mmCIF file of C-alpha atoms and ligand atoms in Angstrom:
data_model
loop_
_atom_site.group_PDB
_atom_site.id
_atom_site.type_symbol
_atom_site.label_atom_id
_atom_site.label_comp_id
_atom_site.label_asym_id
_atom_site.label_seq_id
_atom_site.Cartn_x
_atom_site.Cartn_y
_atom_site.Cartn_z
ATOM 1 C CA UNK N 1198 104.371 70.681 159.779
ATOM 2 C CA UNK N 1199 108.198 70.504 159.480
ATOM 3 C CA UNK N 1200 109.927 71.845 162.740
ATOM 4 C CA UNK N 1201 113.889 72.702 162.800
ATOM 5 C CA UNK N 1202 116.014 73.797 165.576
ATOM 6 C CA UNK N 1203 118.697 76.029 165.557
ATOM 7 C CA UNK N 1204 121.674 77.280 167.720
ATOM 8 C CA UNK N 1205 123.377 80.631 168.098
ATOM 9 C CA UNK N 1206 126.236 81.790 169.938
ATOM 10 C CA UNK N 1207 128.334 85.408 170.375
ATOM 11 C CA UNK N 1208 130.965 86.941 171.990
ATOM 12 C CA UNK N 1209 131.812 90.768 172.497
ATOM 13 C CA UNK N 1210 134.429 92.559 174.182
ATOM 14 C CA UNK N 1211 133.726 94.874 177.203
ATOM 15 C CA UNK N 1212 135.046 98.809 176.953
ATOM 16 C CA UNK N 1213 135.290 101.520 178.636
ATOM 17 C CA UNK N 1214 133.686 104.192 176.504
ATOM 18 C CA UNK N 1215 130.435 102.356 174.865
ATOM 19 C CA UNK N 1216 126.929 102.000 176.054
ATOM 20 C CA UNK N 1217 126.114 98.581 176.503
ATOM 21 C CA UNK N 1218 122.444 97.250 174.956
ATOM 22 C CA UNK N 1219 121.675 93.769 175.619
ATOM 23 C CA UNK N 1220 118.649 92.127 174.003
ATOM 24 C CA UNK N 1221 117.600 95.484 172.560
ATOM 25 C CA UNK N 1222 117.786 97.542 175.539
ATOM 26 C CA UNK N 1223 120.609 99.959 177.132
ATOM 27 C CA UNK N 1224 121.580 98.674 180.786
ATOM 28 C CA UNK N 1225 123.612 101.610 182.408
ATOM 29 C CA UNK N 1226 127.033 99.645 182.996
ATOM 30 C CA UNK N 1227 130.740 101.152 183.484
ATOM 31 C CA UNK N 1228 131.600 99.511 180.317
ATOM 32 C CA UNK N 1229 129.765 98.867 176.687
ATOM 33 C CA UNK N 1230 130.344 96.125 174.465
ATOM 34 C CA UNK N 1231 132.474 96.994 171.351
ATOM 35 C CA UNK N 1232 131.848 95.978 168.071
ATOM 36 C CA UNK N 1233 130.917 97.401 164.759
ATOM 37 C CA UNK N 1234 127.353 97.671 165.357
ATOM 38 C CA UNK N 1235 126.111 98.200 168.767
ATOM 39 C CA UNK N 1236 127.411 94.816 169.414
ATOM 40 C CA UNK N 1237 124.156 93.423 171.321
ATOM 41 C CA UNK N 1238 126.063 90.139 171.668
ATOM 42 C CA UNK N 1239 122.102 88.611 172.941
ATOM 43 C CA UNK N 1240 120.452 89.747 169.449
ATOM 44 C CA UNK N 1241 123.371 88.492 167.433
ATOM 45 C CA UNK N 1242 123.221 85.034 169.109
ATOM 46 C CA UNK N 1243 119.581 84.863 168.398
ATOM 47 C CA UNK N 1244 120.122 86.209 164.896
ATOM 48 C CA UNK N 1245 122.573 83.299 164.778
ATOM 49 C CA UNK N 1246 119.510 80.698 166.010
ATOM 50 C CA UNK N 1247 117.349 82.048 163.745
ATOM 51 C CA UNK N 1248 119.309 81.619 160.532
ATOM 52 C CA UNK N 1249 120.988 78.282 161.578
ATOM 53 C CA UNK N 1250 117.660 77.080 162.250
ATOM 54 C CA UNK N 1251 116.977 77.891 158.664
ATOM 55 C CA UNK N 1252 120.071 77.168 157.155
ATOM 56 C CA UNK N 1253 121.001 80.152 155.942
ATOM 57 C CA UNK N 1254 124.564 80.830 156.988
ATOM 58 C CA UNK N 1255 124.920 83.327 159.516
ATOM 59 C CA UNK N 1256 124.740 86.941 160.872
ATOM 60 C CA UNK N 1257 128.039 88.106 159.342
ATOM 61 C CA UNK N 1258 127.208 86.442 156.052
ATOM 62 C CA UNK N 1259 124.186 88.492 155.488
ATOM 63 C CA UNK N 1260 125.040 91.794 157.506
ATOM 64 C CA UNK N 1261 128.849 91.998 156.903
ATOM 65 C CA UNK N 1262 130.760 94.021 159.581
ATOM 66 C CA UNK N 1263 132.593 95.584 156.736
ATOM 67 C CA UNK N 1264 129.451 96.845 155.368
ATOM 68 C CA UNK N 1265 129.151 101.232 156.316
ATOM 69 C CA UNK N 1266 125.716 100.795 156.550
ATOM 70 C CA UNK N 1267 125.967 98.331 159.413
ATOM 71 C CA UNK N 1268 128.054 100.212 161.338
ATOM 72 C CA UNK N 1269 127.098 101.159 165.123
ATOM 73 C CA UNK N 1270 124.052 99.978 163.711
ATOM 74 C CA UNK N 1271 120.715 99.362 165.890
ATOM 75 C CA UNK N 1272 120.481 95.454 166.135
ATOM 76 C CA UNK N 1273 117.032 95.318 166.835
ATOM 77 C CA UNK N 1274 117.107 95.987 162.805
ATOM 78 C CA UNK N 1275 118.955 93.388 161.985
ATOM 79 C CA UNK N 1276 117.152 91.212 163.954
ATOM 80 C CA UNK N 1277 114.280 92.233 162.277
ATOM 81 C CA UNK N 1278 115.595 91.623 159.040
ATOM 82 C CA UNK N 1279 116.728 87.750 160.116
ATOM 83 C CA UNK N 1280 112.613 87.530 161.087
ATOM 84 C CA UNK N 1281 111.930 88.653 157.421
ATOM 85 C CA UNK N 1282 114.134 86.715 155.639
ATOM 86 C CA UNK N 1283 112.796 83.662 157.894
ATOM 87 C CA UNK N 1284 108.809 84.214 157.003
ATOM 88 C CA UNK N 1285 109.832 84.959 153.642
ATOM 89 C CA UNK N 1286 111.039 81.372 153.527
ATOM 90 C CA UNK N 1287 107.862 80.519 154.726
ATOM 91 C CA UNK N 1288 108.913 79.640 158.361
ATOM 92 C CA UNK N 1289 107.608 81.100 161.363
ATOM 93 C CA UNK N 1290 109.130 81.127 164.706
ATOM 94 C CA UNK N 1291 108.386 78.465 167.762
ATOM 95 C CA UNK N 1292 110.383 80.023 170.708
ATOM 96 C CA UNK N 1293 113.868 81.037 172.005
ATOM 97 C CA UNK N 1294 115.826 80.078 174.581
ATOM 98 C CA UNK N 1295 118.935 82.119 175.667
ATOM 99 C CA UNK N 1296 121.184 82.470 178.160
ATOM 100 C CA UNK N 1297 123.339 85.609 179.056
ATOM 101 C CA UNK N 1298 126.883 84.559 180.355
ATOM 102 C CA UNK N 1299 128.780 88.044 182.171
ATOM 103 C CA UNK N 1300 129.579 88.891 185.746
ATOM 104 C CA UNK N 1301 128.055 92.265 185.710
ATOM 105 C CA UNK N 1302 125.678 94.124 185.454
ATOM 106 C CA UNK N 1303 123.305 92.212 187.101
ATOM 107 C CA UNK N 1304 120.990 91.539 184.376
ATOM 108 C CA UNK N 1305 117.653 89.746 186.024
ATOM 109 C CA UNK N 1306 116.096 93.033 186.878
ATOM 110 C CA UNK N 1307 116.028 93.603 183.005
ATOM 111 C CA UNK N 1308 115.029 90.108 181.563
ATOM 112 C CA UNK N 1309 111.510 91.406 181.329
ATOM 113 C CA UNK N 1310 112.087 94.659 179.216
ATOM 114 C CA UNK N 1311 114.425 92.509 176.962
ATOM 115 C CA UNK N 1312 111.873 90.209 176.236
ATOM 116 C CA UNK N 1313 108.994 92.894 175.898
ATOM 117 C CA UNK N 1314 111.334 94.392 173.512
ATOM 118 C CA UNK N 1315 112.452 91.428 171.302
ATOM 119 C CA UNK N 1316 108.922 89.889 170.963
ATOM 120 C CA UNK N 1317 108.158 93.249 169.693
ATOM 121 C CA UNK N 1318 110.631 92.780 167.281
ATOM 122 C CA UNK N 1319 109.989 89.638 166.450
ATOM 123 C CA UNK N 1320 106.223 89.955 166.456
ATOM 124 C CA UNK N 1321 105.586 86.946 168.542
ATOM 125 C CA UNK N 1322 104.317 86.593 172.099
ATOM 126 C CA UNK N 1323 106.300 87.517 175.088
ATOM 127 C CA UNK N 1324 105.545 84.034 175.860
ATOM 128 C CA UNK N 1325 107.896 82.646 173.118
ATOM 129 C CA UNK N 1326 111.028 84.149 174.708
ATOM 130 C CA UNK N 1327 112.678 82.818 177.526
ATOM 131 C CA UNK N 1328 116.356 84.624 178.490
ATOM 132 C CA UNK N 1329 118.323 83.358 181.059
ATOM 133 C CA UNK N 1330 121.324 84.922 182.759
ATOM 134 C CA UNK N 1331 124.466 84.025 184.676
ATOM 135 C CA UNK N 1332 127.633 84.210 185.658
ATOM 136 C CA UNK N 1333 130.924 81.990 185.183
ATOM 137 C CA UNK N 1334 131.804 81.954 188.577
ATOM 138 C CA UNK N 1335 134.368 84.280 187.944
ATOM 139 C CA UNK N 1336 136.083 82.278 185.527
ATOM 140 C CA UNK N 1337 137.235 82.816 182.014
ATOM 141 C CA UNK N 1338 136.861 86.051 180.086
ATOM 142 C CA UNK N 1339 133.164 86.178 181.205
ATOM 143 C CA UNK N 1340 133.890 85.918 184.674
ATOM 144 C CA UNK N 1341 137.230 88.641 184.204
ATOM 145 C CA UNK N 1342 134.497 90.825 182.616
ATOM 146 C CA UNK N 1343 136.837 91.115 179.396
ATOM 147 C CA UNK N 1344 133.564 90.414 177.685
ATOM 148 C CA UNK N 1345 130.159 89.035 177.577
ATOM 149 C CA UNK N 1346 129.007 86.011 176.129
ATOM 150 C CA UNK N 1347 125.209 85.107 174.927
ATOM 151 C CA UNK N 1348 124.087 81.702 173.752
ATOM 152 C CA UNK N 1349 120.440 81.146 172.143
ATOM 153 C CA UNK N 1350 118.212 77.842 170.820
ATOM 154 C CA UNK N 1351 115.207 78.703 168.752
ATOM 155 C CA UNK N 1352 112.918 76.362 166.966
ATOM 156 C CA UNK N 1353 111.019 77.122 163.967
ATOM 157 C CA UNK N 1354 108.101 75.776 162.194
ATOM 158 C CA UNK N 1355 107.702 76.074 158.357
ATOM 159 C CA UNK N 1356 103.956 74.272 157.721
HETATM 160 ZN ZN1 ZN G 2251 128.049 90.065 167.592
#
């Protein structure tokens, strides 16, 4: 069995005006992240994982944020899609790991819905998915909650 690893990260800019979804869910927040979907900065990362792991370029190269059809569009769909074009490459997935940097919301309280949702998704065990969150201390654009920041690992198996 061959196993890769691959890493994702993302960065989206806090708004007045836009609901924010993080790893497939809508936390009620002041502010939503903007972006030309619905800029779930945690799916993109793992989308980013996911295709790195494969070596397939990346999120923009495949869903282009030019594209109409992409825009404001659900991510949980395009997460899907990253899944598909994985298996069709014959690889399934081994786990995530991901950590969500922003100062607020406080996002523990909804770690568990996020991962019900993405495994979902994904069509692997809640088990797989680990997401971690946490703040920079105050410190950078993170911690000035200009935006929100989401880093992922995945590994992947191909047998
Ligand atoms: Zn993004």
């Amino acid at each position: 069995m061959k196993i890769r690893v691959g890493f994702g990260y993302d960065v989206h800019r806090l708004v007045a005006g836009r609901e924010l979804w993080l790893g497939g869910i809508k936390i009620a927040h002041t502010e939503g992240l903007l972006g030309h979907s619905d800029a779930d900065v945690l799916i993109h990362a793992i989308c980013d994982a996911l295709l790195g792991a494969a070596n397939m370029r990346d999120i923009g190269y495949h869903f282009p944020d030019t594209a109409e059809e992409y825009e404001n569009i659900d991510s949980k769909i395009l997460l899907r899609k990253t899944m598909a074009l994985l298996r069709g490459a014959g690889y399934e997935l081994g786990n995530i790991d991901a950590t969500i940097a922003a100062e607020r919301p406080k996002l523990n309280p909804h770690i568990p819905a996020m991962k019900q949702t993405l495994a979902s998704v994904l069509e692997v065990g809640e088990g797989d998915i680990s997401i971690k969150a946490t703040t920079t201390e105050r410190l950078g654009f993170t911690g000035r909650e200009e935006g929100i920041a989401a880093y992922a690992t995945v590994l992947i198996t191909q047998n």
